[in-house]
Amino acid sequence: MNDRILFMIIDDQVKYLTEGNMDHREWYSSLGLDPNNYENIVRGFVLDGKIIFFKGTNFIADQEVITMAKRHAPGIRLQLNNTYEVYCGIEAHSLGGKWEPIVKINDNELTGIVQKKEEVKEYVPKELSSSLEFKNNYEDPKFIKRAILVTVIVLIISLLVNILGIIKDPSKLDLLEVIFIVGQVIALILTIVGYIKKKESVKVTGIIAALLLVLTFNIINIILGIFYFVFSVDQGYFIKLSNMINGLKGKKG
């Protein structure tokens, strides 16, 4: 969901995020709001000429979402100087498929009062703006499934490599290496659990796991660590590579 404007409705006011790489949950947390209330917040984004409202992990369109869309869509249109179509809810198709809005709100259904126009500007907390730039969409169910699969594969390969290395030459195993091996296993498991529970901590545990893989100084683990580091920051590189390979196969066929 790149090149989109995120918005959330907080205290019946629309807040906007136009740039940066935060998803809704990260943005919500950065505002210091109650994390237990996140699932109840009506939010959405502007993308491909559509204003889409939803809430919850599954991007649902219940009556509250529809009511909020009717009330606030006119104000959002004014902010953007455009009469974009208004929708509620998102249907996520199979892995790699396109996301589609579910319910369309017609113009004659828009009943809200247009709010006073204010500048739509980027909100990026200082503590995040200077940190590592993550480009993955951590609200995308497709990415989460892919990330869990990749992390499980990395965990299995690293375990096999470490076990075979210990069997081959037990004398090289010292306390520091044991710490690195145990640490990478714990970090990868925590990352898998984090993806399942949709926790922001996966960014930290994923990078820690990648660094510990590199620090074992085994060539396979080093390659694995570099791969996982890049994937954790931006899976887009691998999607482009996959598309390129598929394109070459198509030409040969």
PDB file of C-alpha atoms in Angstrom:
ATOM      1  CA  MET A   1       0.000   0.000   0.000  1.00  0.00           C
ATOM      2  CA  ASN A   2       2.590   2.544  -1.014  1.00  0.00           C
ATOM      3  CA  ASP A   3       1.804   6.105  -2.192  1.00  0.00           C
ATOM      4  CA  ARG A   4      -1.244   6.374   0.030  1.00  0.00           C
ATOM      5  CA  ILE A   5      -2.525   8.729   2.711  1.00  0.00           C
ATOM      6  CA  LEU A   6      -3.431   7.126   6.033  1.00  0.00           C
ATOM      7  CA  PHE A   7      -6.087   8.581   8.295  1.00  0.00           C
ATOM      8  CA  MET A   8      -7.662   7.795  11.658  1.00  0.00           C
ATOM      9  CA  ILE A   9     -10.725   9.222  13.361  1.00  0.00           C
ATOM     10  CA  ILE A  10      -9.796  10.201  16.926  1.00  0.00           C
ATOM     11  CA  ASP A  11     -12.394  11.971  19.117  1.00  0.00           C
ATOM     12  CA  ASP A  12     -14.519  12.527  15.996  1.00  0.00           C
ATOM     13  CA  GLN A  13     -11.633  14.340  14.285  1.00  0.00           C
ATOM     14  CA  VAL A  14      -9.720  13.067  11.246  1.00  0.00           C
ATOM     15  CA  LYS A  15      -5.944  12.820  11.622  1.00  0.00           C
ATOM     16  CA  TYR A  16      -3.730  12.317   8.566  1.00  0.00           C
ATOM     17  CA  LEU A  17      -0.378  10.704   7.796  1.00  0.00           C
ATOM     18  CA  THR A  18       0.848  11.441   4.284  1.00  0.00           C
ATOM     19  CA  GLU A  19       4.451  10.202   4.303  1.00  0.00           C
ATOM     20  CA  GLY A  20       6.775   7.831   6.105  1.00  0.00           C
ATOM     21  CA  ASN A  21       6.560   4.058   6.473  1.00  0.00           C
ATOM     22  CA  MET A  22       4.474   3.626   9.604  1.00  0.00           C
ATOM     23  CA  ASP A  23       1.334   1.535   9.442  1.00  0.00           C
ATOM     24  CA  HIS A  24      -1.830   2.492  11.342  1.00  0.00           C
ATOM     25  CA  ARG A  25      -0.901   0.571  14.493  1.00  0.00           C
ATOM     26  CA  GLU A  26       2.571   2.152  14.710  1.00  0.00           C
ATOM     27  CA  TRP A  27       1.135   5.587  14.062  1.00  0.00           C
ATOM     28  CA  TYR A  28      -1.568   5.048  16.706  1.00  0.00           C
ATOM     29  CA  SER A  29       1.057   3.939  19.262  1.00  0.00           C
ATOM     30  CA  SER A  30       3.277   6.909  18.448  1.00  0.00           C
ATOM     31  CA  LEU A  31       0.402   9.224  19.412  1.00  0.00           C
ATOM     32  CA  GLY A  32       0.433   7.748  22.934  1.00  0.00           C
ATOM     33  CA  LEU A  33      -3.149   6.475  22.727  1.00  0.00           C
ATOM     34  CA  ASP A  34      -4.638   3.496  24.598  1.00  0.00           C
ATOM     35  CA  PRO A  35      -3.400   0.342  22.797  1.00  0.00           C
ATOM     36  CA  ASN A  36      -6.390  -1.618  24.098  1.00  0.00           C
ATOM     37  CA  ASN A  37      -8.729   0.613  22.103  1.00  0.00           C
ATOM     38  CA  TYR A  38      -6.927   0.321  18.749  1.00  0.00           C
ATOM     39  CA  GLU A  39      -9.280  -2.320  17.326  1.00  0.00           C
ATOM     40  CA  ASN A  40     -12.227   0.045  17.893  1.00  0.00           C
ATOM     41  CA  ILE A  41     -10.683   2.960  16.008  1.00  0.00           C
ATOM     42  CA  VAL A  42     -12.183   3.693  12.583  1.00  0.00           C
ATOM     43  CA  ARG A  43      -9.310   4.273  10.211  1.00  0.00           C
ATOM     44  CA  GLY A  44      -8.532   4.064   6.524  1.00  0.00           C
ATOM     45  CA  PHE A  45      -6.484   5.320   3.636  1.00  0.00           C
ATOM     46  CA  VAL A  46      -6.721   7.170   0.359  1.00  0.00           C
ATOM     47  CA  LEU A  47      -5.376   5.115  -2.540  1.00  0.00           C
ATOM     48  CA  ASP A  48      -6.005   4.810  -6.291  1.00  0.00           C
ATOM     49  CA  GLY A  49      -8.733   7.437  -6.273  1.00  0.00           C
ATOM     50  CA  LYS A  50     -10.640   5.866  -3.387  1.00  0.00           C
ATOM     51  CA  ILE A  51     -11.251   6.867   0.229  1.00  0.00           C
ATOM     52  CA  ILE A  52     -11.621   3.627   2.187  1.00  0.00           C
ATOM     53  CA  PHE A  53     -12.818   3.370   5.803  1.00  0.00           C
ATOM     54  CA  PHE A  54     -12.506   0.281   8.012  1.00  0.00           C
ATOM     55  CA  LYS A  55     -11.605  -0.920  11.474  1.00  0.00           C
ATOM     56  CA  GLY A  56     -10.208  -3.982  13.234  1.00  0.00           C
ATOM     57  CA  THR A  57      -7.552  -6.462  12.165  1.00  0.00           C
ATOM     58  CA  ASN A  58      -9.793  -7.809   9.403  1.00  0.00           C
ATOM     59  CA  PHE A  59     -10.593  -4.369   7.926  1.00  0.00           C
ATOM     60  CA  ILE A  60     -14.317  -4.781   8.573  1.00  0.00           C
ATOM     61  CA  ALA A  61     -17.159  -2.472   7.534  1.00  0.00           C
ATOM     62  CA  ASP A  62     -19.724  -2.505  10.331  1.00  0.00           C
ATOM     63  CA  GLN A  63     -22.433   0.100  10.931  1.00  0.00           C
ATOM     64  CA  GLU A  64     -20.085   2.368  12.880  1.00  0.00           C
ATOM     65  CA  VAL A  65     -17.591   2.391   9.993  1.00  0.00           C
ATOM     66  CA  ILE A  66     -20.341   3.210   7.491  1.00  0.00           C
ATOM     67  CA  THR A  67     -21.701   5.992   9.706  1.00  0.00           C
ATOM     68  CA  MET A  68     -18.235   7.512  10.146  1.00  0.00           C
ATOM     69  CA  ALA A  69     -17.605   7.309   6.403  1.00  0.00           C
ATOM     70  CA  LYS A  70     -20.794   9.191   5.628  1.00  0.00           C
ATOM     71  CA  ARG A  71     -19.939  11.815   8.237  1.00  0.00           C
ATOM     72  CA  HIS A  72     -16.236  12.403   7.496  1.00  0.00           C
ATOM     73  CA  ALA A  73     -15.784  11.671   3.775  1.00  0.00           C
ATOM     74  CA  PRO A  74     -16.880  15.222   2.737  1.00  0.00           C
ATOM     75  CA  GLY A  75     -14.202  16.734   4.977  1.00  0.00           C
ATOM     76  CA  ILE A  76     -11.533  14.394   3.606  1.00  0.00           C
ATOM     77  CA  ARG A  77     -12.544  15.312   0.064  1.00  0.00           C
ATOM     78  CA  LEU A  78     -12.128  18.982   0.954  1.00  0.00           C
ATOM     79  CA  GLN A  79      -8.687  18.332   2.443  1.00  0.00           C
ATOM     80  CA  LEU A  80      -7.577  16.602  -0.760  1.00  0.00           C
ATOM     81  CA  ASN A  81      -9.345  18.957  -3.173  1.00  0.00           C
ATOM     82  CA  ASN A  82     -10.842  15.945  -4.892  1.00  0.00           C
ATOM     83  CA  THR A  83     -14.176  14.104  -5.019  1.00  0.00           C
ATOM     84  CA  TYR A  84     -12.769  10.610  -4.601  1.00  0.00           C
ATOM     85  CA  GLU A  85     -15.194   7.686  -4.380  1.00  0.00           C
ATOM     86  CA  VAL A  86     -15.954   6.518  -0.833  1.00  0.00           C
ATOM     87  CA  TYR A  87     -15.867   2.881   0.297  1.00  0.00           C
ATOM     88  CA  CYS A  88     -16.000   0.853   3.505  1.00  0.00           C
ATOM     89  CA  GLY A  89     -14.231  -2.401   4.342  1.00  0.00           C
ATOM     90  CA  ILE A  90     -11.570  -4.342   2.482  1.00  0.00           C
ATOM     91  CA  GLU A  91     -11.643  -7.850   1.091  1.00  0.00           C
ATOM     92  CA  ALA A  92      -8.170  -9.410   0.936  1.00  0.00           C
ATOM     93  CA  HIS A  93      -7.984 -12.091  -1.729  1.00  0.00           C
ATOM     94  CA  SER A  94      -5.505 -14.999  -1.856  1.00  0.00           C
ATOM     95  CA  LEU A  95      -1.753 -14.489  -1.514  1.00  0.00           C
ATOM     96  CA  GLY A  96      -0.582 -12.107  -4.191  1.00  0.00           C
ATOM     97  CA  GLY A  97      -4.134 -11.092  -5.094  1.00  0.00           C
ATOM     98  CA  LYS A  98      -5.521  -7.569  -5.200  1.00  0.00           C
ATOM     99  CA  TRP A  99      -7.286  -5.964  -2.269  1.00  0.00           C
ATOM    100  CA  GLU A 100     -10.797  -4.719  -3.050  1.00  0.00           C
ATOM    101  CA  PRO A 101     -13.154  -2.409  -1.116  1.00  0.00           C
ATOM    102  CA  ILE A 102     -16.486  -3.979  -0.125  1.00  0.00           C
ATOM    103  CA  VAL A 103     -19.228  -1.341   0.367  1.00  0.00           C
ATOM    104  CA  LYS A 104     -19.546   1.780  -1.791  1.00  0.00           C
ATOM    105  CA  ILE A 105     -21.047   4.919  -0.260  1.00  0.00           C
ATOM    106  CA  ASN A 106     -22.916   7.018  -2.820  1.00  0.00           C
ATOM    107  CA  ASP A 107     -22.634  10.795  -2.810  1.00  0.00           C
ATOM    108  CA  ASN A 108     -26.279  11.237  -1.810  1.00  0.00           C
ATOM    109  CA  GLU A 109     -25.554   9.215   1.357  1.00  0.00           C
ATOM    110  CA  LEU A 110     -22.836  11.587   2.582  1.00  0.00           C
ATOM    111  CA  THR A 111     -24.454  13.446   5.469  1.00  0.00           C
ATOM    112  CA  GLY A 112     -21.463  14.798   7.360  1.00  0.00           C
ATOM    113  CA  ILE A 113     -20.585  18.412   7.989  1.00  0.00           C
ATOM    114  CA  VAL A 114     -17.435  19.514   6.191  1.00  0.00           C
ATOM    115  CA  GLN A 115     -14.731  20.363   8.706  1.00  0.00           C
ATOM    116  CA  LYS A 116     -12.578  23.433   8.409  1.00  0.00           C
ATOM    117  CA  LYS A 117      -9.726  22.730   6.032  1.00  0.00           C
ATOM    118  CA  GLU A 118      -6.285  22.411   7.577  1.00  0.00           C
ATOM    119  CA  GLU A 119      -2.909  21.513   6.185  1.00  0.00           C
ATOM    120  CA  VAL A 120      -2.440  17.787   5.605  1.00  0.00           C
ATOM    121  CA  LYS A 121       1.097  17.112   6.661  1.00  0.00           C
ATOM    122  CA  GLU A 122       3.378  14.299   7.605  1.00  0.00           C
ATOM    123  CA  TYR A 123       3.560  13.158  11.215  1.00  0.00           C
ATOM    124  CA  VAL A 124       6.749  11.296  12.045  1.00  0.00           C
ATOM    125  CA  PRO A 125       7.875  11.029  15.686  1.00  0.00           C
ATOM    126  CA  LYS A 126      11.488  12.062  16.245  1.00  0.00           C
ATOM    127  CA  GLU A 127      12.402   8.732  17.799  1.00  0.00           C
ATOM    128  CA  LEU A 128      11.252   6.883  14.657  1.00  0.00           C
ATOM    129  CA  SER A 129      12.397   9.308  11.974  1.00  0.00           C
ATOM    130  CA  SER A 130      16.045   8.729  12.828  1.00  0.00           C
ATOM    131  CA  SER A 131      15.774   4.956  13.115  1.00  0.00           C
ATOM    132  CA  LEU A 132      15.973   2.183  10.545  1.00  0.00           C
ATOM    133  CA  GLU A 133      13.455   2.663   7.745  1.00  0.00           C
ATOM    134  CA  PHE A 134      11.095  -0.318   7.493  1.00  0.00           C
ATOM    135  CA  LYS A 135       9.095  -0.520   4.269  1.00  0.00           C
ATOM    136  CA  ASN A 136       7.016  -3.648   4.854  1.00  0.00           C
ATOM    137  CA  ASN A 137       3.303  -3.247   5.520  1.00  0.00           C
ATOM    138  CA  TYR A 138       2.806  -4.970   8.862  1.00  0.00           C
ATOM    139  CA  GLU A 139      -0.981  -4.782   8.570  1.00  0.00           C
ATOM    140  CA  ASP A 140      -1.036  -6.738   5.309  1.00  0.00           C
ATOM    141  CA  PRO A 141      -2.247 -10.333   5.959  1.00  0.00           C
ATOM    142  CA  LYS A 142      -0.360 -11.480   2.854  1.00  0.00           C
ATOM    143  CA  PHE A 143       2.912 -10.108   4.192  1.00  0.00           C
ATOM    144  CA  ILE A 144       2.308 -11.604   7.637  1.00  0.00           C
ATOM    145  CA  LYS A 145       1.748 -15.097   6.163  1.00  0.00           C
ATOM    146  CA  ARG A 146       4.848 -14.754   4.005  1.00  0.00           C
ATOM    147  CA  ALA A 147       6.919 -13.432   6.924  1.00  0.00           C
ATOM    148  CA  ILE A 148       5.900 -16.323   9.188  1.00  0.00           C
ATOM    149  CA  LEU A 149       6.832 -18.865   6.498  1.00  0.00           C
ATOM    150  CA  VAL A 150      10.197 -17.202   5.801  1.00  0.00           C
ATOM    151  CA  THR A 151      11.032 -16.959   9.518  1.00  0.00           C
ATOM    152  CA  VAL A 152      10.182 -20.630  10.114  1.00  0.00           C
ATOM    153  CA  ILE A 153      12.407 -21.638   7.177  1.00  0.00           C
ATOM    154  CA  VAL A 154      15.270 -19.469   8.479  1.00  0.00           C
ATOM    155  CA  LEU A 155      14.876 -21.007  11.946  1.00  0.00           C
ATOM    156  CA  ILE A 156      14.971 -24.583  10.589  1.00  0.00           C
ATOM    157  CA  ILE A 157      18.003 -23.939   8.362  1.00  0.00           C
ATOM    158  CA  SER A 158      19.930 -22.205  11.147  1.00  0.00           C
ATOM    159  CA  LEU A 159      19.197 -25.067  13.561  1.00  0.00           C
ATOM    160  CA  LEU A 160      20.408 -27.642  11.035  1.00  0.00           C
ATOM    161  CA  VAL A 161      23.563 -25.648  10.267  1.00  0.00           C
ATOM    162  CA  ASN A 162      24.395 -25.174  13.950  1.00  0.00           C
ATOM    163  CA  ILE A 163      23.703 -28.815  14.878  1.00  0.00           C
ATOM    164  CA  LEU A 164      25.796 -30.139  11.980  1.00  0.00           C
ATOM    165  CA  GLY A 165      28.610 -27.740  12.889  1.00  0.00           C
ATOM    166  CA  ILE A 166      28.630 -28.939  16.500  1.00  0.00           C
ATOM    167  CA  ILE A 167      28.616 -32.602  15.427  1.00  0.00           C
ATOM    168  CA  LYS A 168      31.438 -32.016  12.947  1.00  0.00           C
ATOM    169  CA  ASP A 169      33.754 -30.237  15.366  1.00  0.00           C
ATOM    170  CA  PRO A 170      32.546 -29.991  19.012  1.00  0.00           C
ATOM    171  CA  SER A 171      35.883 -28.497  20.098  1.00  0.00           C
ATOM    172  CA  LYS A 172      35.110 -25.198  18.353  1.00  0.00           C
ATOM    173  CA  LEU A 173      31.989 -24.648  20.447  1.00  0.00           C
ATOM    174  CA  ASP A 174      32.628 -22.027  23.144  1.00  0.00           C
ATOM    175  CA  LEU A 175      30.403 -20.095  25.522  1.00  0.00           C
ATOM    176  CA  LEU A 176      30.067 -17.062  23.226  1.00  0.00           C
ATOM    177  CA  GLU A 177      28.948 -19.176  20.297  1.00  0.00           C
ATOM    178  CA  VAL A 178      26.428 -20.990  22.497  1.00  0.00           C
ATOM    179  CA  ILE A 179      24.999 -17.604  23.511  1.00  0.00           C
ATOM    180  CA  PHE A 180      24.726 -16.535  19.870  1.00  0.00           C
ATOM    181  CA  ILE A 181      23.049 -19.804  18.824  1.00  0.00           C
ATOM    182  CA  VAL A 182      20.555 -19.798  21.694  1.00  0.00           C
ATOM    183  CA  GLY A 183      19.929 -16.087  21.148  1.00  0.00           C
ATOM    184  CA  GLN A 184      19.144 -16.439  17.455  1.00  0.00           C
ATOM    185  CA  VAL A 185      16.745 -19.336  18.127  1.00  0.00           C
ATOM    186  CA  ILE A 186      14.908 -17.342  20.811  1.00  0.00           C
ATOM    187  CA  ALA A 187      14.795 -14.221  18.621  1.00  0.00           C
ATOM    188  CA  LEU A 188      13.392 -16.146  15.646  1.00  0.00           C
ATOM    189  CA  ILE A 189      10.748 -17.867  17.790  1.00  0.00           C
ATOM    190  CA  LEU A 190       9.733 -14.527  19.314  1.00  0.00           C
ATOM    191  CA  THR A 191       9.516 -13.079  15.810  1.00  0.00           C
ATOM    192  CA  ILE A 192       7.218 -15.889  14.652  1.00  0.00           C
ATOM    193  CA  VAL A 193       4.991 -15.391  17.700  1.00  0.00           C
ATOM    194  CA  GLY A 194       5.073 -11.634  17.121  1.00  0.00           C
ATOM    195  CA  TYR A 195       3.895 -11.995  13.526  1.00  0.00           C
ATOM    196  CA  ILE A 196       1.095 -14.338  14.615  1.00  0.00           C
ATOM    197  CA  LYS A 197      -0.061 -11.852  17.271  1.00  0.00           C
ATOM    198  CA  LYS A 198       0.611  -8.832  15.006  1.00  0.00           C
ATOM    199  CA  LYS A 199       3.077  -7.253  17.438  1.00  0.00           C
ATOM    200  CA  GLU A 200       5.309  -4.316  16.513  1.00  0.00           C
ATOM    201  CA  SER A 201       8.162  -6.056  18.344  1.00  0.00           C
ATOM    202  CA  VAL A 202       8.826  -8.221  15.261  1.00  0.00           C
ATOM    203  CA  LYS A 203      10.895  -5.400  13.819  1.00  0.00           C
ATOM    204  CA  VAL A 204      13.284  -5.537  16.768  1.00  0.00           C
ATOM    205  CA  THR A 205      13.393  -9.317  17.221  1.00  0.00           C
ATOM    206  CA  GLY A 206      13.790  -9.878  13.474  1.00  0.00           C
ATOM    207  CA  ILE A 207      16.815  -7.578  13.243  1.00  0.00           C
ATOM    208  CA  ILE A 208      18.340  -9.097  16.404  1.00  0.00           C
ATOM    209  CA  ALA A 209      17.922 -12.586  14.928  1.00  0.00           C
ATOM    210  CA  ALA A 210      19.596 -11.497  11.683  1.00  0.00           C
ATOM    211  CA  LEU A 211      22.568  -9.949  13.527  1.00  0.00           C
ATOM    212  CA  LEU A 212      23.042 -13.029  15.733  1.00  0.00           C
ATOM    213  CA  LEU A 213      23.038 -15.238  12.632  1.00  0.00           C
ATOM    214  CA  VAL A 214      25.840 -13.144  11.138  1.00  0.00           C
ATOM    215  CA  LEU A 215      27.823 -13.160  14.399  1.00  0.00           C
ATOM    216  CA  THR A 216      28.097 -16.973  14.423  1.00  0.00           C
ATOM    217  CA  PHE A 217      30.668 -16.503  11.629  1.00  0.00           C
ATOM    218  CA  ASN A 218      29.413 -19.521   9.714  1.00  0.00           C
ATOM    219  CA  ILE A 219      29.211 -18.733   5.997  1.00  0.00           C
ATOM    220  CA  ILE A 220      25.702 -20.205   5.620  1.00  0.00           C
ATOM    221  CA  ASN A 221      24.436 -18.379   8.708  1.00  0.00           C
ATOM    222  CA  ILE A 222      26.034 -15.140   7.504  1.00  0.00           C
ATOM    223  CA  ILE A 223      24.216 -15.396   4.156  1.00  0.00           C
ATOM    224  CA  LEU A 224      21.034 -16.367   5.997  1.00  0.00           C
ATOM    225  CA  GLY A 225      21.412 -13.408   8.367  1.00  0.00           C
ATOM    226  CA  ILE A 226      21.943 -10.903   5.540  1.00  0.00           C
ATOM    227  CA  PHE A 227      18.943 -12.314   3.667  1.00  0.00           C
ATOM    228  CA  TYR A 228      16.713 -12.130   6.734  1.00  0.00           C
ATOM    229  CA  PHE A 229      17.874  -8.615   7.585  1.00  0.00           C
ATOM    230  CA  VAL A 230      16.961  -7.342   4.110  1.00  0.00           C
ATOM    231  CA  PHE A 231      13.628  -9.214   4.169  1.00  0.00           C
ATOM    232  CA  SER A 232      12.753  -7.768   7.585  1.00  0.00           C
ATOM    233  CA  VAL A 233      13.372  -4.235   6.342  1.00  0.00           C
ATOM    234  CA  ASP A 234      11.882  -4.451   2.835  1.00  0.00           C
ATOM    235  CA  GLN A 235      10.485  -7.598   1.234  1.00  0.00           C
ATOM    236  CA  GLY A 236      10.029  -5.588  -1.986  1.00  0.00           C
ATOM    237  CA  TYR A 237      13.510  -6.559  -3.195  1.00  0.00           C
ATOM    238  CA  PHE A 238      12.577 -10.230  -3.226  1.00  0.00           C
ATOM    239  CA  ILE A 239       9.200  -9.617  -4.852  1.00  0.00           C
ATOM    240  CA  LYS A 240      10.932  -7.715  -7.674  1.00  0.00           C
ATOM    241  CA  LEU A 241      13.495 -10.525  -8.050  1.00  0.00           C
ATOM    242  CA  SER A 242      10.712 -13.129  -8.131  1.00  0.00           C
ATOM    243  CA  ASN A 243       8.818 -11.155 -10.767  1.00  0.00           C
ATOM    244  CA  MET A 244      11.993 -10.804 -12.841  1.00  0.00           C
ATOM    245  CA  ILE A 245      12.653 -14.560 -12.691  1.00  0.00           C
ATOM    246  CA  ASN A 246       9.039 -15.337 -13.604  1.00  0.00           C
ATOM    247  CA  GLY A 247       9.306 -12.880 -16.496  1.00  0.00           C
ATOM    248  CA  LEU A 248      12.434 -14.620 -17.819  1.00  0.00           C
ATOM    249  CA  LYS A 249      10.736 -18.000 -17.528  1.00  0.00           C
ATOM    250  CA  GLY A 250       7.758 -16.654 -19.443  1.00  0.00           C
ATOM    251  CA  LYS A 251       9.994 -15.449 -22.268  1.00  0.00           C
ATOM    252  CA  LYS A 252      11.736 -18.823 -22.495  1.00  0.00           C
ATOM    253  CA  GLY A 253       8.372 -20.599 -22.512  1.00  0.00           C
TER     254      GLY A 253
END
